[in-house]
Coordinates of C-alpha atoms in Angstrom, one line a residue:
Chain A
X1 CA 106.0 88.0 139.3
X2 CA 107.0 84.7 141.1
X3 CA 103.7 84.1 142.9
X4 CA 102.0 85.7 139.8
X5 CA 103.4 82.5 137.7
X6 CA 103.1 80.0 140.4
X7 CA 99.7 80.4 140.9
X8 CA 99.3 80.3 136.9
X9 CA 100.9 76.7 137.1
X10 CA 98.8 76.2 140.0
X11 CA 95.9 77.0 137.8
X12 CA 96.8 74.7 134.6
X13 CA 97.2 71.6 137.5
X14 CA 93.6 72.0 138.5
X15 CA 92.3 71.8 135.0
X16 CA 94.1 68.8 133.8
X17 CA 91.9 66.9 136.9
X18 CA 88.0 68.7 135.8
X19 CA 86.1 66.3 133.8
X20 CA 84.8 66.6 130.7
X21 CA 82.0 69.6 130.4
X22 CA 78.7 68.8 128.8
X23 CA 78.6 72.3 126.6
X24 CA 79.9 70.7 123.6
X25 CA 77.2 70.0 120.7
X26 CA 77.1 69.1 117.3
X27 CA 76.0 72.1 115.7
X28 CA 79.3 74.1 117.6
X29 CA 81.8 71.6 116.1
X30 CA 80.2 72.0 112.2
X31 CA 79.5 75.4 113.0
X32 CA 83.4 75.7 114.1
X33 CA 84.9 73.4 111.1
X34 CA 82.8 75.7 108.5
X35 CA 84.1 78.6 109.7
X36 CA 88.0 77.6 109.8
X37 CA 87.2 76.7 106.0
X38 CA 87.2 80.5 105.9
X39 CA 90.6 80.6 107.9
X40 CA 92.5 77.5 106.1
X41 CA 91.1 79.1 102.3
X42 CA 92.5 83.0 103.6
X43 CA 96.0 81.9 104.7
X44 CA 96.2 79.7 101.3
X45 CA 95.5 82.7 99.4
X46 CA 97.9 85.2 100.9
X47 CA 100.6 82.7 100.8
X48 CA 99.8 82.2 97.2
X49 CA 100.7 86.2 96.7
X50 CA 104.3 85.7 97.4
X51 CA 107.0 83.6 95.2
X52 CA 108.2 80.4 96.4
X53 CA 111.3 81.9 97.6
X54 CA 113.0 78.9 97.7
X55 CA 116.2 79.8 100.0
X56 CA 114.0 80.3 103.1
X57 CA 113.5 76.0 102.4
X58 CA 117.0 75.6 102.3
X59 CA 118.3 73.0 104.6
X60 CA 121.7 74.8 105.1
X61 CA 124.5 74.5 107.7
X62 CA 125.0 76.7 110.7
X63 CA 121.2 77.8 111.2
X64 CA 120.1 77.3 114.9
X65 CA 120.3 74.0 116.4
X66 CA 118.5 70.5 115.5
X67 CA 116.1 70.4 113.0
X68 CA 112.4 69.2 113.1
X69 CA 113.1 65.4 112.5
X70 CA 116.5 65.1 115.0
X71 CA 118.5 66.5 112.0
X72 CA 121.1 69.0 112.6
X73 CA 120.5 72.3 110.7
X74 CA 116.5 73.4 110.0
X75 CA 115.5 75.8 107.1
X76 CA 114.8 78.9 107.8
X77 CA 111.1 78.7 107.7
X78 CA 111.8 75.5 110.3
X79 CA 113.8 77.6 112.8
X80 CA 111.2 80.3 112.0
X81 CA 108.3 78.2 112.7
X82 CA 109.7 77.1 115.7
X83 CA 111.0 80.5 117.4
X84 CA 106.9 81.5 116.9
X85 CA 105.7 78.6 118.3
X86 CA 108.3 79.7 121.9
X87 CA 107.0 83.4 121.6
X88 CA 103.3 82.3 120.9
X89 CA 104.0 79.9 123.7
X90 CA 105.8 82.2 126.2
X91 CA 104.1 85.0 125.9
X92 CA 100.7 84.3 125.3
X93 CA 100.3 80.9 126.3
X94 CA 98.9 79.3 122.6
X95 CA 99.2 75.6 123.9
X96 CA 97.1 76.3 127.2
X97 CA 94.1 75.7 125.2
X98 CA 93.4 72.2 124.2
X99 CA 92.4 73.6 120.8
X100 CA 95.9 74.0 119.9
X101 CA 98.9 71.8 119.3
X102 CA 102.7 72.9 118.7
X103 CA 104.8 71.8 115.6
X104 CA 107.9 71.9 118.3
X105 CA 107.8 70.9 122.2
X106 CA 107.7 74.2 123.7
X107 CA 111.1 75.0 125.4
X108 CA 109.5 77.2 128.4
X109 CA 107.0 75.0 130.5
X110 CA 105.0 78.8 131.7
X111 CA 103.2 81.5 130.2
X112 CA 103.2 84.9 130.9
X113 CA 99.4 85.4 129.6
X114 CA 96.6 86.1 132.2
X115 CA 95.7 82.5 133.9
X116 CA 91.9 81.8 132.3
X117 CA 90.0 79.0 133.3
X118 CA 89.7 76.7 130.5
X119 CA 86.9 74.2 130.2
X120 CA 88.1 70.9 129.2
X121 CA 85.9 69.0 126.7
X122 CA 88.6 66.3 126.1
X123 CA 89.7 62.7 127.2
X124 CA 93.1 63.4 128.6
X125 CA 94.2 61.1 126.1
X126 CA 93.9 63.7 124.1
X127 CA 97.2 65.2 124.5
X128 CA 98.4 61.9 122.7
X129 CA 96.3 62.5 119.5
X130 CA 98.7 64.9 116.6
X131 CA 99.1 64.6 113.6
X132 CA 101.0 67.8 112.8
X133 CA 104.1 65.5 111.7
X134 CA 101.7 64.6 108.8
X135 CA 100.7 67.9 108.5
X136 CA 103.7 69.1 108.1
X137 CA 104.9 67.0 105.4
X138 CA 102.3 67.2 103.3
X139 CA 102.6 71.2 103.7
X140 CA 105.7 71.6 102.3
X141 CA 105.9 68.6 99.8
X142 CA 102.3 68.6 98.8
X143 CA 100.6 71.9 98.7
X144 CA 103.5 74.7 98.9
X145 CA 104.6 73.6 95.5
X146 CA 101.0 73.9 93.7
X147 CA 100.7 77.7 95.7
X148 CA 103.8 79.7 95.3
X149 CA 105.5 80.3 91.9
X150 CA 108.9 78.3 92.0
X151 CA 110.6 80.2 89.9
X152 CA 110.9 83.5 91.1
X153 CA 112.2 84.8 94.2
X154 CA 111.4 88.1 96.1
X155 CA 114.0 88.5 98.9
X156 CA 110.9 88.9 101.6
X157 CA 111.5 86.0 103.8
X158 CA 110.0 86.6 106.6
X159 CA 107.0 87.5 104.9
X160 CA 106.6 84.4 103.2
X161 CA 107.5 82.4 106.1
X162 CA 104.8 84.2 108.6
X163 CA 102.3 82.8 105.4
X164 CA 103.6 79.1 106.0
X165 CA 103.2 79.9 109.7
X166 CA 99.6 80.7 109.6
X167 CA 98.7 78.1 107.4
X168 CA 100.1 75.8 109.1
X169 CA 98.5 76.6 112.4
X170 CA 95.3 77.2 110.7
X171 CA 95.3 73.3 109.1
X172 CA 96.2 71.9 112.1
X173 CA 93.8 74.0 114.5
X174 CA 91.1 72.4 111.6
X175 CA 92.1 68.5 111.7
X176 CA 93.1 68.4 115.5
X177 CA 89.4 69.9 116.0
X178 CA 88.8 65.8 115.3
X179 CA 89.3 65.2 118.2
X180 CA 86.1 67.5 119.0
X181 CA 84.4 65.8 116.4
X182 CA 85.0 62.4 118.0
X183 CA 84.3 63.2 121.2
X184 CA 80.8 64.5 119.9
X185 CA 80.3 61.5 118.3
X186 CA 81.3 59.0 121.0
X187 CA 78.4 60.9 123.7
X188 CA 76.0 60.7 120.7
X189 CA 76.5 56.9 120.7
X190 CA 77.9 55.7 123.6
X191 CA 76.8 52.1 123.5
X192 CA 78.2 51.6 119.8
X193 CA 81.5 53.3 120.3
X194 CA 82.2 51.9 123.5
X195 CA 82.4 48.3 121.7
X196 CA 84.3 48.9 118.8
X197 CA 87.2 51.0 120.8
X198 CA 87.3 48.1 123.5
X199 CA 87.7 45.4 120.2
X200 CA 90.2 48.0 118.7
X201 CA 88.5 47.7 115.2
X202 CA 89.6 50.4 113.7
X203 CA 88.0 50.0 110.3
X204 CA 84.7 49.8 112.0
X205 CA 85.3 52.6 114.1
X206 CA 86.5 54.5 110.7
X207 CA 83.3 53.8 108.7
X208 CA 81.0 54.6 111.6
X209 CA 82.7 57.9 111.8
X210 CA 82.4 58.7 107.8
X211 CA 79.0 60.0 106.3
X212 CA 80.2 60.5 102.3
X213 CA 77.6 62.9 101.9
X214 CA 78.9 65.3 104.4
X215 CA 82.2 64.8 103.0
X216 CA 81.1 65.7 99.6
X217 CA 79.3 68.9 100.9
X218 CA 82.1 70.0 102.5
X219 CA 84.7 69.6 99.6
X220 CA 82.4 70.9 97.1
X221 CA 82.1 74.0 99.9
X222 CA 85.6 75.1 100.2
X223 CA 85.9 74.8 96.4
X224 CA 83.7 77.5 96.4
X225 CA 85.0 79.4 98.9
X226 CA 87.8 79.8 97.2
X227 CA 86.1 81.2 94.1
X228 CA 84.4 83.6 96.0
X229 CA 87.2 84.9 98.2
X230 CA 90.5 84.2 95.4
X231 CA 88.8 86.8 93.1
X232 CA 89.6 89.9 91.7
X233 CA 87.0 92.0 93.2
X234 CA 85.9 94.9 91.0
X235 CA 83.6 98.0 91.1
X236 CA 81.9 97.1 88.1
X237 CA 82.6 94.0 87.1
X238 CA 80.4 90.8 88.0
X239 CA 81.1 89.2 91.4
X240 CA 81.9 85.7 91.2
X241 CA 79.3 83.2 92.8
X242 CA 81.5 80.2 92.6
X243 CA 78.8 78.6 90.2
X244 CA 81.6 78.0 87.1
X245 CA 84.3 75.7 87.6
X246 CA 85.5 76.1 84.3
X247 CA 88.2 79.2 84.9
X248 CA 90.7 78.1 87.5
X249 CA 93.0 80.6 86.7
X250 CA 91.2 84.2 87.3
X251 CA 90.6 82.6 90.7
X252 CA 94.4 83.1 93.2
X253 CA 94.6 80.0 94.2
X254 CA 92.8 77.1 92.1
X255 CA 89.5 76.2 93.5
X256 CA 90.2 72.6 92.7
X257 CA 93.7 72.5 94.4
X258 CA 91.4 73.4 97.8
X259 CA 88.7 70.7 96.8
X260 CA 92.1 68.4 96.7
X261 CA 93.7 69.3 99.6
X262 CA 90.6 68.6 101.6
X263 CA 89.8 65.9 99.8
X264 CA 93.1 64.1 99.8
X265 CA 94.5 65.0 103.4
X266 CA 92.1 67.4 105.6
X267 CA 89.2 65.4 105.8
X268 CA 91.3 62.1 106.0
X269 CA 93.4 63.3 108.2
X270 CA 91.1 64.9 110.7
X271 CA 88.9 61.2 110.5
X272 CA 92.7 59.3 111.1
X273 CA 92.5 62.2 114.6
X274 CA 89.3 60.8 115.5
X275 CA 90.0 57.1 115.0
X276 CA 92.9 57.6 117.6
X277 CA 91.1 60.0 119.9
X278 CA 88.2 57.1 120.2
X279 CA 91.3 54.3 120.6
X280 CA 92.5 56.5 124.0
X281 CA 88.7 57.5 124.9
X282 CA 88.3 54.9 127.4
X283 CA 91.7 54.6 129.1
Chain B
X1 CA 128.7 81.4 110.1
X2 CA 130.8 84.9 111.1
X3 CA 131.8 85.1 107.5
X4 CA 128.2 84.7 106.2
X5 CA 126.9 87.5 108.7
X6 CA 129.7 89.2 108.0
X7 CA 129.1 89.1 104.1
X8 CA 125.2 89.6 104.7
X9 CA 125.9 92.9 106.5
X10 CA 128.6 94.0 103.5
X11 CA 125.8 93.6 101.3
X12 CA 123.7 95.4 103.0
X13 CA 125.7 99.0 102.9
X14 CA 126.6 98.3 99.1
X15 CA 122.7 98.3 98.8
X16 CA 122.0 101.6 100.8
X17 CA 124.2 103.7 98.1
X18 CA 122.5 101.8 95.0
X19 CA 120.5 104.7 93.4
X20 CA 116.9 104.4 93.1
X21 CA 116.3 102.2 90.1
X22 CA 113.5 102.8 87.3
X23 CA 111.6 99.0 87.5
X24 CA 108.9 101.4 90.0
X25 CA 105.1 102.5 87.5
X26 CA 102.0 103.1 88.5
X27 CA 100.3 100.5 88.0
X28 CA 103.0 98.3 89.5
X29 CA 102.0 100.8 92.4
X30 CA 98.5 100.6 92.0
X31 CA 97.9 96.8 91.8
X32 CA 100.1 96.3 94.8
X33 CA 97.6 98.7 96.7
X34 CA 94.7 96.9 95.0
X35 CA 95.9 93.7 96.4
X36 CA 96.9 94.5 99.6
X37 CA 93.3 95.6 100.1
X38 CA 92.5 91.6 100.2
X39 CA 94.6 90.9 103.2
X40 CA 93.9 94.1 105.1
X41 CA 90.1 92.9 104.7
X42 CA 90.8 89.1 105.3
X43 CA 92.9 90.1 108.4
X44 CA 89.8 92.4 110.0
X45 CA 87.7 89.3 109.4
X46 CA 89.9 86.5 110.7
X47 CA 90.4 89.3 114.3
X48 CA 86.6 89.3 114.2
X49 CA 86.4 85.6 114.1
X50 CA 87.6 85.8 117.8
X51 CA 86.3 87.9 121.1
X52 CA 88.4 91.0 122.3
X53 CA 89.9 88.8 125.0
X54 CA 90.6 92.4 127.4
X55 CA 93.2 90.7 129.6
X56 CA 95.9 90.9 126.7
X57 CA 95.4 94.6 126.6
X58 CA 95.8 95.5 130.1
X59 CA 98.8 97.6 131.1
X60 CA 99.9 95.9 134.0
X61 CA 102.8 95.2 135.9
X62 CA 106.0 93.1 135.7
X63 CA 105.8 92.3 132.0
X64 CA 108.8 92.9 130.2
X65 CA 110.9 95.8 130.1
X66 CA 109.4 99.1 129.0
X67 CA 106.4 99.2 127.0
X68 CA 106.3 101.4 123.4
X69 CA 105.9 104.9 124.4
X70 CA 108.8 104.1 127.2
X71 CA 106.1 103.7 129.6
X72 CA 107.0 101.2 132.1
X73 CA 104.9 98.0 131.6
X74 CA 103.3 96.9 128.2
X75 CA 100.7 95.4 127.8
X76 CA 100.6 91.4 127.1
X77 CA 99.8 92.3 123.0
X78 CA 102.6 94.9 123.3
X79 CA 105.1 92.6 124.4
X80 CA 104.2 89.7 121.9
X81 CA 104.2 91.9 118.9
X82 CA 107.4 93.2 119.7
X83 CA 109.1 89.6 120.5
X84 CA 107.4 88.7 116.9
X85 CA 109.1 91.8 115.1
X86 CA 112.5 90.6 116.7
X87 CA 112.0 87.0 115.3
X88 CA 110.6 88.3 112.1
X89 CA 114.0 90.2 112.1
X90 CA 116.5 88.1 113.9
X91 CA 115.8 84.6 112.1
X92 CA 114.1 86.0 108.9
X93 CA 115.2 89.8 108.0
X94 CA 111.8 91.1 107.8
X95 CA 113.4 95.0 107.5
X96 CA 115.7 94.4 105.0
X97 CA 113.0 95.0 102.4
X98 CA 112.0 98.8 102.1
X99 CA 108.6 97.5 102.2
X100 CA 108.3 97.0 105.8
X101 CA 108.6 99.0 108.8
X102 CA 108.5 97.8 112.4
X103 CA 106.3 98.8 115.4
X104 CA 109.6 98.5 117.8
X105 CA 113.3 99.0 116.3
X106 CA 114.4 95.6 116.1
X107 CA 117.4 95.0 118.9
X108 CA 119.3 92.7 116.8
X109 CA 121.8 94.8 114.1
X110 CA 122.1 91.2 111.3
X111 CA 119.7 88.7 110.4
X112 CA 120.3 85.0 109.6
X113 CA 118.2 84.6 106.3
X114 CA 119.9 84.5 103.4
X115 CA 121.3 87.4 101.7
X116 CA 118.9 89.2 99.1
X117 CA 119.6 91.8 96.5
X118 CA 116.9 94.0 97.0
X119 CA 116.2 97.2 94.5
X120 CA 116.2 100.4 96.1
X121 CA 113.3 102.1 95.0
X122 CA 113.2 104.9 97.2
X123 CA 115.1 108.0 98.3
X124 CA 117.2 107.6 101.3
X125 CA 115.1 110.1 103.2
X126 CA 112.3 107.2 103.1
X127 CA 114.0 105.8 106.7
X128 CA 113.0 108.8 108.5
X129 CA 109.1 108.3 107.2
X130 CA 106.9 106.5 109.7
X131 CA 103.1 106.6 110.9
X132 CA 103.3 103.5 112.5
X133 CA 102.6 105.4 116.0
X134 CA 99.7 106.5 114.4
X135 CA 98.3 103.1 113.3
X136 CA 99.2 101.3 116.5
X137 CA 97.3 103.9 118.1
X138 CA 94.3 103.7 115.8
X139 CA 94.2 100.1 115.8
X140 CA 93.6 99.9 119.4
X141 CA 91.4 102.6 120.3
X142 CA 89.0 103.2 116.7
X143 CA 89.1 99.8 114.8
X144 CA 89.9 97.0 117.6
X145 CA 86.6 97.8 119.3
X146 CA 84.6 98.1 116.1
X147 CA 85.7 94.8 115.0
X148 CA 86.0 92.3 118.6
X149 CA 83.0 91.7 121.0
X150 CA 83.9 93.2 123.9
X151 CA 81.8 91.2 126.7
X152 CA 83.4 88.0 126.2
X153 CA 86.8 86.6 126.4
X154 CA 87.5 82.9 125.3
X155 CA 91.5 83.2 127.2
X156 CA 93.1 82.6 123.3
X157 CA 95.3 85.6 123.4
X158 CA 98.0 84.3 121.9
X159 CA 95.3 83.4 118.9
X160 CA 93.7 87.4 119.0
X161 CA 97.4 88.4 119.3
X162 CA 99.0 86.9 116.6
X163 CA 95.5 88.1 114.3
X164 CA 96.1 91.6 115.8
X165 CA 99.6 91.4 114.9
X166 CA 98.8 90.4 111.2
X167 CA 96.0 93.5 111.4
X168 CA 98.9 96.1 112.1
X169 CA 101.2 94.7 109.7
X170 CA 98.7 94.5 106.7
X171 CA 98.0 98.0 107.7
X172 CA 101.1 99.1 108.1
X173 CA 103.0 97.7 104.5
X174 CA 99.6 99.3 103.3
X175 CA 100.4 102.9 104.3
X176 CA 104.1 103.2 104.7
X177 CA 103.5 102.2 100.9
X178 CA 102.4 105.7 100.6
X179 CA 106.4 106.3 100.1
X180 CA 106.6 104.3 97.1
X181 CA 103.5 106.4 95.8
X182 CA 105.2 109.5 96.1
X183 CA 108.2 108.2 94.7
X184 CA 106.3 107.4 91.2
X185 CA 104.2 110.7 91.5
X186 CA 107.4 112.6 91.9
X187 CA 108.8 110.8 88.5
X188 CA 106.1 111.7 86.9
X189 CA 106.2 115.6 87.4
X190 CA 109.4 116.0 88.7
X191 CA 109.5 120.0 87.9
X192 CA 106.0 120.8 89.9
X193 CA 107.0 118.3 92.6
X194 CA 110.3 120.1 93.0
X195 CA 109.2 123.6 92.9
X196 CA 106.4 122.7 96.3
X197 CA 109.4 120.5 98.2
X198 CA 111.7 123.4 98.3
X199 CA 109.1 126.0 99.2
X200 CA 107.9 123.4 101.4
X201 CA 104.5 124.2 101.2
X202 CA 102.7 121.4 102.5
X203 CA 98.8 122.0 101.8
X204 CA 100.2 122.3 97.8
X205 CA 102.0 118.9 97.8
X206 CA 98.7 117.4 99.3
X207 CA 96.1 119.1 96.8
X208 CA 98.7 117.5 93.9
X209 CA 99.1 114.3 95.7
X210 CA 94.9 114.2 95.9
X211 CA 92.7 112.2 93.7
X212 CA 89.4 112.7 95.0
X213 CA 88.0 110.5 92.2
X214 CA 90.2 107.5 93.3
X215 CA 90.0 108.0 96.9
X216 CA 86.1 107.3 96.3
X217 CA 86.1 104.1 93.7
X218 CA 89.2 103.1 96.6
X219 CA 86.4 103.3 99.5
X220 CA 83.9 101.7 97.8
X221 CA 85.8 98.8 96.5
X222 CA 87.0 97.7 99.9
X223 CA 83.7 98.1 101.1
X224 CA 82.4 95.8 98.6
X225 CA 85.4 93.3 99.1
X226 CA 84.4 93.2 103.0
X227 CA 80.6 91.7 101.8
X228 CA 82.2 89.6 99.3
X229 CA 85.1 88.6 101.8
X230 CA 82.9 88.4 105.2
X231 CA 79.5 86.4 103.7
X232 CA 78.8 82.9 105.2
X233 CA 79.8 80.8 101.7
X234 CA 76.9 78.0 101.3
X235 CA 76.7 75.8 98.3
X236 CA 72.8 76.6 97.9
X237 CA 72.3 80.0 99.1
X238 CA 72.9 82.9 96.9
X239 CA 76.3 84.3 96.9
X240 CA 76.5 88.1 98.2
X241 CA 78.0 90.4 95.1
X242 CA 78.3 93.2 97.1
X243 CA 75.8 95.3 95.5
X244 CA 73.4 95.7 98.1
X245 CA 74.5 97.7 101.6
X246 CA 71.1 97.0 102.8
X247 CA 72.2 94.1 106.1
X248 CA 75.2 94.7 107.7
X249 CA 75.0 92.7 109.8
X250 CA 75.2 89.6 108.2
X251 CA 78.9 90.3 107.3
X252 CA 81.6 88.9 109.6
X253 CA 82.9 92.7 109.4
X254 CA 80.3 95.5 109.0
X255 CA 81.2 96.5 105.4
X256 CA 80.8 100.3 106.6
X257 CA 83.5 100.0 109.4
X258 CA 85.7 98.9 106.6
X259 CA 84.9 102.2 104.6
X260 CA 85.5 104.6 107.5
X261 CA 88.6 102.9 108.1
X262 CA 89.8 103.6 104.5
X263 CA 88.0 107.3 104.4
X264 CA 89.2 108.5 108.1
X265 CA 92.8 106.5 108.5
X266 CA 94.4 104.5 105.7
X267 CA 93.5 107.1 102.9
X268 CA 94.9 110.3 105.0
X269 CA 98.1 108.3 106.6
X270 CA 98.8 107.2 103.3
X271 CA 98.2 110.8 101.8
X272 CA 100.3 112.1 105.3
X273 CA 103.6 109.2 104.6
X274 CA 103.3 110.8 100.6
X275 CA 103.7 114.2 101.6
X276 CA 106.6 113.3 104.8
X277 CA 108.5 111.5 102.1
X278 CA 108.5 114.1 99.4
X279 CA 109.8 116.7 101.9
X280 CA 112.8 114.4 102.3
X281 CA 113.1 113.8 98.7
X282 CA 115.7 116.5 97.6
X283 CA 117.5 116.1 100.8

């Protein structure tokens, strides 16, 4: 077991020192964001099928030791969150790949999954780049309040907290993937990156990073998606083709809350990942 | 913190002698069937978003204590989704709702959510009714490999774990629900129901339980869900309505693989907790 895990650690070492692979394209970063839509608009709707149940948010005494933010005493869903994030962690060794990033410092620097030779498509300066602070916030302040019905409680706690779990994890796999994204973009054009990440200018860097158009495409995109996958599918019935905007309430979760969310913090978000990925790209 | 646990777990035996209450209908029954159908579809397509990743399925040695059939030796999976069950039951009492039942019996005896006054809809004898042997084993030999492209592996197992473990939950709230579906059928013709349970004639209690009407519009409704569910969402392409069987393929899950499962597993476990659970019910 011993040699088994120091050779894993062994393994990890020798990664952190390959530099970055060539394999990574355009079309596999669109190809990957379009399909997480899929992932970020499933785990929106099935935390929209539960009640708020508001006591799991609770910010009581006696549960577990400091909270996210240095605090003593975490909710429920926080301790929850984080307890995941060890097993995930621990046992399957989640924050091995570079595609992931932890709400909570892992306790346990091993794994006990199979080593596996991870290609490394990132600047170490990478492992600077998170935003799941952000994420965070806006999760619970933001978007939890316009999913779950605040009224009502249903007892199933865990339930409802696995839902925030994987919709956390599946917002922050999407806008950490900037980092991807930037990456892509910095090979593409080399020359023009290299001068505005060595003058700092951020502004510039941010509207050479921005096409509107692609923007629009995607928001107008997961609006549909979640038309198409938020309805009540029937035998009979007609299937809806997210073509009508005009009945957000057959749909489980409001198309246009999902054209928000990516409008007001995924897509900004994931651009404010890229503009700090490029500022560490040439350390 | 003693005298919370302490008043959780005195709540907890008050509720076990609470007779079953009258809140339970059919279609109460029915649209929480109908719904669950969405997530046990989403979660088949968000496993078949990633390879099989074989490694986290090997039995080998020195992982954890002894695996679920008291083998020696688990297998990575094995040991994650029981070290999620515990969480789910230690921080957020996952098994204190009727509606869930676990793959491993959960080592801590109290949970630190908040106490819940959960409705006892079912008969006592419902805590000796459990297929989940049979859905862990059906997952992993019969669907897993239907749904996960063997040849590759992309080293994300805590990713295809925590999907697979979503998979055997979804599954499993969907057929131990089976017990809540007796429960209403046995309210409804509580004299015919009666007479079969104390000759314990098993084949009879199955032939009343059967619809084979609504087994079929169940079949083809999920299978239509997976082609509305699974299709690549563009905003110019036509949307699939799920009226044409024609190209599997270009589903994320084949839409027949989804049938079989409902026609050859989830429709007979269901039908096998329904009859388990009325042989317990005069107990």
């Amino acid at each position: 077991m011993y040699t088994y895990l120091l050779s894993c650690n062994v393994i990890t070492l020798l990664l952190v020192v390959v530099p970055p692979c060539a394999g990574l394209g355009l079309d596999t970063v669109r190809g990957f964001l379009t399909r997480e839509e899929d992932t970020v608009v499933f785990s929106l709707i099935e935390r929209a099928k539960h009640p708020l149940n508001l006591p799991a948010y609770d910010d009581r005494p006696c549960f577990g030791p400091a909270g996210r933010h240095g605090r003593r005493n975490g909710s429920f869903v926080e301790l929850f969150v984080r307890e995941s994030e060890q097993i995930q962690a621990k046992v399957a060794g989640r924050y091995q790949s570079q595609q992931e990033v932890p709400f909570f410092q892992p306790r346990v620097p091993f794994t006990l999954a199979p080593p596996y030779n991870f290609t490394t498509d990132l600047h170490p300066g990478a492992a600077s780049v998170n935003v799941n602070d952000a994420i965070w916030g806006m999760y619970f302040n933001e978007l939890l309040p316009q999913l779950a019905n605040n009224g009502s409680d249903d007892g199933n706690y865990a339930v409802t907290a696995a839902s925030d779990l994987a919709c956390l994890q599946a917002l922050s796999r999407r806008i950490n993937y900037g980092r991807y994204v930037a990456e892509v973009k910095f090979r593409g054009d080399q020359q023009r990156y290299t001068a505005l990440i060595r003058s700092k200018d951020k502004d510039a860097l941010m509207k050479l990073l921005t096409s509107q158009a692609q923007e629009d495409v995607v928001k107008r995109r997961v609006e549909k998606k979640a038309m198409v996958f938020g309805q009540d599918v029937t035998l009979n019935g007609p299937t809806e083709t997210g073509d009508d905007t005009s009945s957000q309430s057959s749909f489980k979760v409001a198309p246009s809350v999902v054209y928000e969310l990516y409008d007001r913090w995924v897509i900004p978000l994931t651009k404010q990942v890229e503009v700090e990925y490029l500022l560490h790209r040439l350390d």
